Structures are given as C-alpha cells and as structure tokens.
Coordinates of C-alpha atoms in Angstrom, one line a residue:
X707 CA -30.9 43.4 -22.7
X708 CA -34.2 44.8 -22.3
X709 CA -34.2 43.7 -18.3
X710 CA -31.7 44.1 -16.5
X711 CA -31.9 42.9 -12.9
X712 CA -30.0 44.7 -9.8
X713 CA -27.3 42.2 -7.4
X714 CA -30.0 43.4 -5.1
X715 CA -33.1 42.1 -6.9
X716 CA -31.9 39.0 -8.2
X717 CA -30.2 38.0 -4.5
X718 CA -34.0 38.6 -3.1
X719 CA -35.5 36.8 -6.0
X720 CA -33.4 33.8 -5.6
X721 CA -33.8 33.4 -2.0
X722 CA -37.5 33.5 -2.5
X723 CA -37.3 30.7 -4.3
X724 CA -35.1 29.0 -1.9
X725 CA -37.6 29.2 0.7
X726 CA -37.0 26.2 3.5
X727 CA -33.4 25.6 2.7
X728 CA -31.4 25.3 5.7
X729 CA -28.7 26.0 4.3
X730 CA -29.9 29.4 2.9
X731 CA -31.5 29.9 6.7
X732 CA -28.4 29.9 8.4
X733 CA -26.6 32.1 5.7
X734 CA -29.7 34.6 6.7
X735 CA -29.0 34.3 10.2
X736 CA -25.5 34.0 10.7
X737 CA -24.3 35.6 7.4
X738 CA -22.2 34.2 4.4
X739 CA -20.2 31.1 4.9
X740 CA -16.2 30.9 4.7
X741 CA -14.0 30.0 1.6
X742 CA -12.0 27.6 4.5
X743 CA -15.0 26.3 5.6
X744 CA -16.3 25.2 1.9
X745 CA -12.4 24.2 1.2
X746 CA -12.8 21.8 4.5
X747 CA -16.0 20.3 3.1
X748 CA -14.9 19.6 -0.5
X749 CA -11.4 17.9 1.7
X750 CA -13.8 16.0 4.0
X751 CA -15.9 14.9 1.2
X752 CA -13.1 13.9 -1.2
X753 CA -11.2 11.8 1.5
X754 CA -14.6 9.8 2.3
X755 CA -14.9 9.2 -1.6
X756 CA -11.2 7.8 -1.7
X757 CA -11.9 6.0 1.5
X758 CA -15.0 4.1 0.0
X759 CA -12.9 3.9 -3.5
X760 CA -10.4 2.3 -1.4
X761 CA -12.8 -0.2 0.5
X762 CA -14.4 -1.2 -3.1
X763 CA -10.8 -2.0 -4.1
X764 CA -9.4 -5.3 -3.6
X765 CA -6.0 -4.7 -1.9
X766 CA -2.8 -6.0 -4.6
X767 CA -1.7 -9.6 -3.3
X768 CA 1.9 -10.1 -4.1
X769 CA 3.0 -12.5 -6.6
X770 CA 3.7 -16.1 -5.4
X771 CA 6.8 -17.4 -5.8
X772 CA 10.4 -16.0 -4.5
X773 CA 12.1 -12.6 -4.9
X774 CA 15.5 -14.2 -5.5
X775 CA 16.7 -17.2 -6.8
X776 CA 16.5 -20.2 -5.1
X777 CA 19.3 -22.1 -3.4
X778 CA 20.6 -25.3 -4.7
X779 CA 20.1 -27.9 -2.3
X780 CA 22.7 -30.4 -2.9
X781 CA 25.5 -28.4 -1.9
X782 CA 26.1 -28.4 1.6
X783 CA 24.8 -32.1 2.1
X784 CA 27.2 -33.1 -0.9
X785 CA 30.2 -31.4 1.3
X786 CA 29.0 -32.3 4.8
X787 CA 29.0 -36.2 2.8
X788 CA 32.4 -34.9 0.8
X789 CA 34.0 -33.9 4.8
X790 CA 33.0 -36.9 6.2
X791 CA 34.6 -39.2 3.9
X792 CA 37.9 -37.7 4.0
X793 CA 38.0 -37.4 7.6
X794 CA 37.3 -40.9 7.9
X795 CA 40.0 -41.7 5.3
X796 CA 42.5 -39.6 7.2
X797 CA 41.6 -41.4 10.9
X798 CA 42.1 -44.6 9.0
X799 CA 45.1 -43.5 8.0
X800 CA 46.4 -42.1 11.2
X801 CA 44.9 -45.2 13.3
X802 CA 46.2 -48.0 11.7
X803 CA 48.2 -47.0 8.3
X804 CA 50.0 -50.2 7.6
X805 CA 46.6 -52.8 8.6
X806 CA 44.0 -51.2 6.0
X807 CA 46.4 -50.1 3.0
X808 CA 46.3 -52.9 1.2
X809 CA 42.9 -53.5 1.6
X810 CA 42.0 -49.6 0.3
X811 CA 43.8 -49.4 -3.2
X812 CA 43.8 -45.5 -2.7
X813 CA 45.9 -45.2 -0.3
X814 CA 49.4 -45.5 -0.6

C-alpha cells in the first residue's frame, strides 16, 4: 500500500472524528471498557428484545374440548335404577312371599 497508517495514527484519527461521543469521552477518561461489561449489555439487551417478542406474542390457548375421553352417563343411573329394582323385588319377597306371587309372574 502506498500509505500505511500507524495503530497510533489511525486511533488519533478516528477519535477526532468521534469528537462529542460520550461514549468515546469516558473511554478517554476512565480507559477502555470490559469484555464482561459489553457481554452484560448484549445479555441485557437480548432479554429486553425476547421480553418485548414475548409481549407482541399472543400466549398459546389450549384446545377446547377434553384430554380424555368422556364418561358415559348412563351407567351408574342405569345400576342405581338396576339396584333398586331388585331390592325392591327381594323386600317383596321377604315381606309377604305368598300375597304378591301370583300377582308378579316372575317370581316363583
């Protein structure tokens, strides 16, 4: 290359033209910044872009409906009515066997 510019030279150069940056000020007056402290910015920066992602974002809703299968209804009425009936038929036939058996053609 027919110039070549010094680390030296170019450093001056560019903060010349950085004049007013306060950024660059406090590099001048406190010297170079970090790596942790540029790692915690990029960090702090990326969680408030996946916090305002997330805030865009309508949350998932579940499905409607049921995770399992429904139960049948008609079973336990059907045996509470099933029970009943042959409880009944048994007290009749305990209380008074020989007045209702020939009315009932079931029952022998």
């Amino acid at each position: 290359m027919p110039w070549e510019e010094t680390h030296q030279a170019r450093r001056e150069r560019l903060l010349r033209q950085m004049d007013g940056n306060p950024r660059v000020a406090y590099m001048l007056q406190h010297g170079p910044v970090p790596h942790w402290v540029k790692v915690a910015r990029q960090h702090r920066e990326q969680k408030a872009r996946e916090a305002a992602a997330a805030q865009t974002k309508p949350k998932p809703t579940l499905p409607r409906g049921r995770h399992r299968a429904p139960r049948s209804w008609w079973r336990w009425p059907a045996t509470a009515l099933g029970a009943s009936l042959l409880h009944g038929l048994h007290v009749l036939d305990t209380v008074a066997p020989a007045a209702l058996n020939h009315h009932i053609g079931i029952l022998n």
